C-alpha cells in the first residue's frame, strides 16, 4: 500500500493480485512435495495442518490462482491501454514485445499456459481415460514457474525454498527409479470383489517396512506409464511373505 497508494487505480488492483499470486504460486508447489509431506506426517504435523488434504487444497488453489491471474492481467492491460492512449503509442507492440518491459508479453504467456494446465487438469480429462494428457500438460507447470521468474522481479524469493525442495525430490525420485532394486515386486493374485474393490496380493520386497496407516503408489506401465494410483490404504493381512491391500 505504501508503494502504490498514489498509483493509478488499475495499477493498485494489478499489484494487489500480483503480490498474492507470489505467495499462492509458491504454495501450490509446496503442497505436492510428497516426500516432505510424508516426513511432516511422520513427525506428527498432521495434527496441526491438514496434510492428508493437501492434494484437494492444491486443486482448489489452482482455480484461485487462475481467477487472480485473470484479474491481474485485465487490470494491467486496462492500465496499459490508458497509458498508450496518453502517450499515443502502439498498444499491441507494448503488449506483445519488450518495448516497455518483459512484464506484458510474459504475463500474457503465463495466463495462456495456466488456462491450458487447468483445462487438462479437470476431472473430465483425468477421469475419462486420458490421464497421460493430464500428466504431459501438467508438466507445463515447470516452464510456467520459470517464466514467472522473468515476469515477477521478486518471485524468486517466494519460489526459492519450495523450488529447492522440489528439485531435491525430483533428483531422489530419478535415482530411485534408476536403481536395480526399484520395482522389485510381483503380483501373486488379483481378485475383483463383488463391491468392485480390487484385491491385490503382492510379494513383499525384502527391505520393505510398513506400519498401519501407510499408503503406496502403484504404477502399471501397460495401463499408463506415468500414472500412479494413489490412496491404496494398507489393510494388513499377513501370510508368510504376502501383504494384501
mmCIF file of C-alpha atoms in Angstrom:
data_model
loop_
_atom_site.group_PDB
_atom_site.id
_atom_site.type_symbol
_atom_site.label_atom_id
_atom_site.label_comp_id
_atom_site.label_asym_id
_atom_site.label_seq_id
_atom_site.Cartn_x
_atom_site.Cartn_y
_atom_site.Cartn_z
ATOM 1 C CA UNK A 1 0.000 0.000 0.000
ATOM 2 C CA UNK A 2 2.812 2.384 0.877
ATOM 3 C CA UNK A 3 4.486 1.750 -2.502
ATOM 4 C CA UNK A 4 1.398 2.155 -4.690
ATOM 5 C CA UNK A 5 -1.027 4.354 -2.713
ATOM 6 C CA UNK A 6 -0.604 7.181 -5.210
ATOM 7 C CA UNK A 7 -0.621 4.978 -8.313
ATOM 8 C CA UNK A 8 -3.462 4.669 -10.816
ATOM 9 C CA UNK A 9 -6.422 2.546 -9.579
ATOM 10 C CA UNK A 10 -5.834 -0.246 -12.107
ATOM 11 C CA UNK A 11 -2.171 -0.418 -11.109
ATOM 12 C CA UNK A 12 -3.195 -0.871 -7.456
ATOM 13 C CA UNK A 13 -5.570 -3.718 -8.410
ATOM 14 C CA UNK A 14 -2.913 -5.385 -10.563
ATOM 15 C CA UNK A 15 -0.220 -5.128 -7.887
ATOM 16 C CA UNK A 16 -2.552 -6.349 -5.160
ATOM 17 C CA UNK A 17 -3.403 -9.533 -7.022
ATOM 18 C CA UNK A 18 0.173 -9.882 -8.268
ATOM 19 C CA UNK A 19 1.574 -9.973 -4.740
ATOM 20 C CA UNK A 20 -0.968 -12.565 -3.593
ATOM 21 C CA UNK A 21 -0.030 -14.623 -6.658
ATOM 22 C CA UNK A 22 3.597 -14.670 -5.481
ATOM 23 C CA UNK A 23 2.534 -16.471 -2.318
ATOM 24 C CA UNK A 24 -0.077 -18.779 -3.880
ATOM 25 C CA UNK A 25 2.141 -19.868 -6.786
ATOM 26 C CA UNK A 26 4.854 -20.974 -4.374
ATOM 27 C CA UNK A 27 2.338 -22.600 -2.028
ATOM 28 C CA UNK A 28 0.753 -24.683 -4.795
ATOM 29 C CA UNK A 29 4.145 -26.283 -5.453
ATOM 30 C CA UNK A 30 4.813 -26.889 -1.764
ATOM 31 C CA UNK A 31 1.522 -28.800 -1.448
ATOM 32 C CA UNK A 32 2.714 -31.566 -3.804
ATOM 33 C CA UNK A 33 6.104 -32.219 -2.198
ATOM 34 C CA UNK A 34 5.240 -35.822 -1.338
ATOM 35 C CA UNK A 35 8.420 -36.835 0.468
ATOM 36 C CA UNK A 36 8.468 -33.707 2.574
ATOM 37 C CA UNK A 37 4.761 -34.110 3.378
ATOM 38 C CA UNK A 38 5.381 -37.728 4.375
ATOM 39 C CA UNK A 39 8.200 -36.615 6.671
ATOM 40 C CA UNK A 40 5.929 -33.978 8.230
ATOM 41 C CA UNK A 41 3.230 -36.606 8.749
ATOM 42 C CA UNK A 42 5.715 -38.915 10.500
ATOM 43 C CA UNK A 43 6.695 -36.040 12.784
ATOM 44 C CA UNK A 44 3.042 -35.598 13.764
ATOM 45 C CA UNK A 45 2.486 -32.345 11.884
ATOM 46 C CA UNK A 46 -0.823 -33.662 10.519
ATOM 47 C CA UNK A 47 -2.301 -32.821 13.920
ATOM 48 C CA UNK A 48 -1.652 -29.148 13.199
ATOM 49 C CA UNK A 49 -2.004 -28.861 9.409
ATOM 50 C CA UNK A 50 -4.285 -30.842 7.035
ATOM 51 C CA UNK A 51 -1.542 -32.794 5.250
ATOM 52 C CA UNK A 52 -3.944 -35.524 4.109
ATOM 53 C CA UNK A 53 -5.999 -32.885 2.264
ATOM 54 C CA UNK A 54 -3.069 -31.174 0.524
ATOM 55 C CA UNK A 55 -3.990 -32.523 -2.935
ATOM 56 C CA UNK A 56 -7.544 -31.205 -2.652
ATOM 57 C CA UNK A 57 -6.192 -27.851 -1.453
ATOM 58 C CA UNK A 58 -3.764 -27.919 -4.396
ATOM 59 C CA UNK A 59 -6.688 -28.332 -6.843
ATOM 60 C CA UNK A 60 -8.743 -25.536 -5.291
ATOM 61 C CA UNK A 61 -5.719 -23.272 -5.114
ATOM 62 C CA UNK A 62 -5.188 -23.799 -8.855
ATOM 63 C CA UNK A 63 -8.659 -22.343 -9.504
ATOM 64 C CA UNK A 64 -7.965 -19.426 -7.145
ATOM 65 C CA UNK A 65 -4.671 -18.698 -8.927
ATOM 66 C CA UNK A 66 -6.423 -18.707 -12.306
ATOM 67 C CA UNK A 67 -9.053 -16.205 -11.113
ATOM 68 C CA UNK A 68 -6.365 -13.990 -9.559
ATOM 69 C CA UNK A 69 -4.291 -14.181 -12.753
ATOM 70 C CA UNK A 70 -7.230 -13.144 -14.937
ATOM 71 C CA UNK A 71 -7.965 -10.112 -12.732
ATOM 72 C CA UNK A 72 -4.249 -9.254 -12.500
ATOM 73 C CA UNK A 73 -3.854 -9.439 -16.293
ATOM 74 C CA UNK A 74 -7.034 -7.477 -17.114
ATOM 75 C CA UNK A 75 -6.072 -4.699 -14.681
ATOM 76 C CA UNK A 76 -2.596 -4.388 -16.218
ATOM 77 C CA UNK A 77 -3.955 -4.388 -19.781
ATOM 78 C CA UNK A 78 -6.525 -1.700 -18.989
ATOM 79 C CA UNK A 79 -3.818 0.446 -17.429
ATOM 80 C CA UNK A 80 -1.559 -0.185 -20.439
ATOM 81 C CA UNK A 81 -4.332 0.958 -22.781
ATOM 82 C CA UNK A 82 -4.767 4.188 -20.789
ATOM 83 C CA UNK A 83 -1.005 4.846 -20.848
ATOM 84 C CA UNK A 84 -0.727 4.128 -24.588
ATOM 85 C CA UNK A 85 -3.643 6.468 -25.337
ATOM 86 C CA UNK A 86 -1.985 9.210 -23.293
ATOM 87 C CA UNK A 87 1.415 8.696 -24.924
ATOM 88 C CA UNK A 88 -0.023 7.967 -28.383
ATOM 89 C CA UNK A 89 1.989 4.727 -28.589
ATOM 90 C CA UNK A 90 1.139 1.362 -30.126
ATOM 91 C CA UNK A 91 -0.882 -0.766 -27.696
ATOM 92 C CA UNK A 92 -0.181 -4.155 -29.335
ATOM 93 C CA UNK A 93 3.563 -3.565 -29.570
ATOM 94 C CA UNK A 94 3.621 -2.743 -25.869
ATOM 95 C CA UNK A 95 1.653 -5.889 -25.032
ATOM 96 C CA UNK A 96 3.455 -8.495 -27.122
ATOM 97 C CA UNK A 97 7.001 -7.142 -27.298
ATOM 98 C CA UNK A 98 9.598 -5.918 -24.833
ATOM 99 C CA UNK A 99 9.217 -2.272 -25.906
ATOM 100 C CA UNK A 100 8.314 -1.332 -22.329
ATOM 101 C CA UNK A 101 9.430 -4.399 -20.368
ATOM 102 C CA UNK A 102 9.082 -8.192 -20.330
ATOM 103 C CA UNK A 103 6.173 -7.997 -17.893
ATOM 104 C CA UNK A 104 3.451 -7.698 -20.525
ATOM 105 C CA UNK A 105 4.434 -10.471 -23.016
ATOM 106 C CA UNK A 106 5.438 -12.876 -20.237
ATOM 107 C CA UNK A 107 2.204 -12.124 -18.365
ATOM 108 C CA UNK A 108 0.039 -12.982 -21.395
ATOM 109 C CA UNK A 109 2.037 -16.177 -21.950
ATOM 110 C CA UNK A 110 1.706 -17.079 -18.269
ATOM 111 C CA UNK A 111 -2.077 -16.754 -18.410
ATOM 112 C CA UNK A 112 -2.350 -18.867 -21.571
ATOM 113 C CA UNK A 113 -0.197 -21.650 -20.054
ATOM 114 C CA UNK A 114 -2.174 -21.533 -16.803
ATOM 115 C CA UNK A 115 -5.520 -21.919 -18.587
ATOM 116 C CA UNK A 116 -4.159 -24.877 -20.603
ATOM 117 C CA UNK A 117 -2.885 -26.545 -17.415
ATOM 118 C CA UNK A 118 -6.221 -26.007 -15.680
ATOM 119 C CA UNK A 119 -8.242 -27.412 -18.597
ATOM 120 C CA UNK A 120 -6.203 -30.618 -18.808
ATOM 121 C CA UNK A 121 -6.217 -30.994 -15.013
ATOM 122 C CA UNK A 122 -10.017 -31.054 -14.932
ATOM 123 C CA UNK A 123 -11.828 -34.278 -13.907
ATOM 124 C CA UNK A 124 -13.236 -34.542 -17.446
ATOM 125 C CA UNK A 125 -9.706 -35.269 -18.703
ATOM 126 C CA UNK A 126 -8.186 -37.065 -15.701
ATOM 127 C CA UNK A 127 -11.056 -39.487 -15.091
ATOM 128 C CA UNK A 128 -12.057 -40.231 -18.682
ATOM 129 C CA UNK A 129 -9.117 -42.434 -19.610
ATOM 130 C CA UNK A 130 -6.839 -39.568 -20.668
ATOM 131 C CA UNK A 131 -4.546 -39.398 -17.642
ATOM 132 C CA UNK A 132 -1.491 -39.233 -19.926
ATOM 133 C CA UNK A 133 -2.779 -35.943 -21.354
ATOM 134 C CA UNK A 134 -3.217 -34.579 -17.837
ATOM 135 C CA UNK A 135 0.312 -35.667 -16.898
ATOM 136 C CA UNK A 136 2.005 -34.254 -20.013
ATOM 137 C CA UNK A 137 0.238 -30.888 -19.890
ATOM 138 C CA UNK A 138 0.743 -30.630 -16.128
ATOM 139 C CA UNK A 139 4.480 -30.635 -16.840
ATOM 140 C CA UNK A 140 3.911 -27.171 -18.325
ATOM 141 C CA UNK A 141 3.973 -26.061 -14.689
ATOM 142 C CA UNK A 142 7.792 -26.100 -14.856
ATOM 143 C CA UNK A 143 8.136 -23.593 -17.756
ATOM 144 C CA UNK A 144 5.222 -21.672 -16.204
ATOM 145 C CA UNK A 145 7.215 -21.182 -12.994
ATOM 146 C CA UNK A 146 10.396 -20.350 -14.930
ATOM 147 C CA UNK A 147 8.585 -17.676 -16.956
ATOM 148 C CA UNK A 148 7.141 -16.417 -13.660
ATOM 149 C CA UNK A 149 10.705 -15.694 -12.541
ATOM 150 C CA UNK A 150 11.088 -13.420 -15.577
ATOM 151 C CA UNK A 151 7.679 -11.866 -15.045
ATOM 152 C CA UNK A 152 7.896 -11.039 -11.336
ATOM 153 C CA UNK A 153 11.117 -9.500 -10.088
ATOM 154 C CA UNK A 154 10.645 -10.742 -6.510
ATOM 155 C CA UNK A 155 9.046 -14.102 -7.259
ATOM 156 C CA UNK A 156 12.384 -15.907 -6.884
ATOM 157 C CA UNK A 157 12.278 -15.126 -3.146
ATOM 158 C CA UNK A 158 8.969 -16.964 -2.801
ATOM 159 C CA UNK A 159 9.989 -19.866 -5.050
ATOM 160 C CA UNK A 160 13.448 -20.410 -3.558
ATOM 161 C CA UNK A 161 12.536 -22.840 -0.748
ATOM 162 C CA UNK A 162 9.739 -24.894 -2.417
ATOM 163 C CA UNK A 163 11.692 -24.899 -5.688
ATOM 164 C CA UNK A 164 14.795 -26.269 -3.938
ATOM 165 C CA UNK A 165 12.721 -28.947 -2.165
ATOM 166 C CA UNK A 166 11.075 -29.919 -5.463
ATOM 167 C CA UNK A 167 14.481 -30.241 -7.147
ATOM 168 C CA UNK A 168 15.714 -32.481 -4.295
ATOM 169 C CA UNK A 169 12.639 -34.717 -4.575
ATOM 170 C CA UNK A 170 12.982 -34.961 -8.360
ATOM 171 C CA UNK A 171 16.640 -35.993 -8.099
ATOM 172 C CA UNK A 172 15.832 -38.569 -5.402
ATOM 173 C CA UNK A 173 12.972 -39.971 -7.479
ATOM 174 C CA UNK A 174 15.183 -40.234 -10.572
ATOM 175 C CA UNK A 175 17.954 -42.000 -8.672
ATOM 176 C CA UNK A 176 15.486 -44.408 -7.084
ATOM 177 C CA UNK A 177 13.760 -45.302 -10.347
ATOM 178 C CA UNK A 178 17.162 -45.919 -11.944
ATOM 179 C CA UNK A 179 18.137 -48.262 -9.126
ATOM 180 C CA UNK A 180 18.199 -52.018 -9.826
ATOM 181 C CA UNK A 181 16.212 -52.589 -6.636
ATOM 182 C CA UNK A 182 13.354 -50.323 -7.675
ATOM 183 C CA UNK A 183 10.110 -52.090 -8.578
ATOM 184 C CA UNK A 184 11.298 -55.487 -7.325
ATOM 185 C CA UNK A 185 7.771 -56.694 -6.581
ATOM 186 C CA UNK A 186 5.488 -59.335 -8.070
ATOM 187 C CA UNK A 187 1.705 -59.601 -8.096
ATOM 188 C CA UNK A 188 0.692 -63.057 -6.915
ATOM 189 C CA UNK A 189 -3.059 -62.660 -7.019
ATOM 190 C CA UNK A 190 -5.711 -60.260 -8.348
ATOM 191 C CA UNK A 191 -9.379 -60.558 -7.374
ATOM 192 C CA UNK A 192 -12.177 -58.147 -8.264
ATOM 193 C CA UNK A 193 -14.512 -58.333 -5.267
ATOM 194 C CA UNK A 194 -18.326 -58.032 -5.608
ATOM 195 C CA UNK A 195 -18.068 -54.494 -4.238
ATOM 196 C CA UNK A 196 -15.792 -53.608 -7.216
ATOM 197 C CA UNK A 197 -12.820 -53.292 -4.847
ATOM 198 C CA UNK A 198 -9.643 -54.758 -6.315
ATOM 199 C CA UNK A 199 -7.790 -57.179 -4.045
ATOM 200 C CA UNK A 200 -4.068 -57.462 -4.784
ATOM 201 C CA UNK A 201 -1.675 -59.924 -3.194
ATOM 202 C CA UNK A 202 1.851 -58.663 -3.738
ATOM 203 C CA UNK A 203 5.138 -60.284 -2.794
ATOM 204 C CA UNK A 204 6.778 -58.077 -0.210
ATOM 205 C CA UNK A 205 10.296 -56.885 -1.108
ATOM 206 C CA UNK A 206 12.986 -57.895 1.446
ATOM 207 C CA UNK A 207 13.659 -54.336 2.648
ATOM 208 C CA UNK A 208 10.048 -53.169 2.614
ATOM 209 C CA UNK A 209 8.958 -51.814 6.001
ATOM 210 C CA UNK A 210 5.460 -50.646 6.792
ATOM 211 C CA UNK A 211 3.032 -49.784 9.535
ATOM 212 C CA UNK A 212 -0.766 -49.312 9.755
ATOM 213 C CA UNK A 213 -1.919 -46.152 8.020
ATOM 214 C CA UNK A 214 0.817 -46.170 5.365
ATOM 215 C CA UNK A 215 -0.157 -45.855 1.718
ATOM 216 C CA UNK A 216 1.572 -46.699 -1.540
ATOM 217 C CA UNK A 217 1.581 -45.571 -5.157
ATOM 218 C CA UNK A 218 1.115 -48.309 -7.736
ATOM 219 C CA UNK A 219 2.242 -47.969 -11.342
ATOM 220 C CA UNK A 220 1.125 -50.354 -14.092
ATOM 221 C CA UNK A 221 3.178 -49.377 -17.191
ATOM 222 C CA UNK A 222 0.918 -51.283 -19.595
ATOM 223 C CA UNK A 223 -2.042 -49.175 -18.412
ATOM 224 C CA UNK A 224 -0.250 -45.829 -18.172
ATOM 225 C CA UNK A 225 3.490 -45.368 -17.864
ATOM 226 C CA UNK A 226 3.255 -42.182 -15.788
ATOM 227 C CA UNK A 227 0.054 -42.834 -13.844
ATOM 228 C CA UNK A 228 0.489 -43.702 -10.192
ATOM 229 C CA UNK A 229 -2.635 -44.986 -8.498
ATOM 230 C CA UNK A 230 -2.953 -43.378 -5.080
ATOM 231 C CA UNK A 231 -4.789 -43.849 -1.800
ATOM 232 C CA UNK A 232 -4.267 -47.593 -1.506
ATOM 233 C CA UNK A 233 -4.544 -47.877 2.257
ATOM 234 C CA UNK A 234 -2.980 -50.937 3.822
ATOM 235 C CA UNK A 235 -5.333 -53.422 5.425
ATOM 236 C CA UNK A 236 -2.664 -55.792 6.638
ATOM 237 C CA UNK A 237 -3.168 -59.455 6.019
ATOM 238 C CA UNK A 238 -0.066 -61.436 6.850
ATOM 239 C CA UNK A 239 0.552 -64.722 5.083
ATOM 240 C CA UNK A 240 4.220 -65.655 5.024
ATOM 241 C CA UNK A 241 5.721 -63.115 2.617
ATOM 242 C CA UNK A 242 2.479 -61.645 1.226
ATOM 243 C CA UNK A 243 0.716 -58.468 2.169
ATOM 244 C CA UNK A 244 -2.764 -57.839 0.786
ATOM 245 C CA UNK A 245 -4.139 -54.373 0.332
#
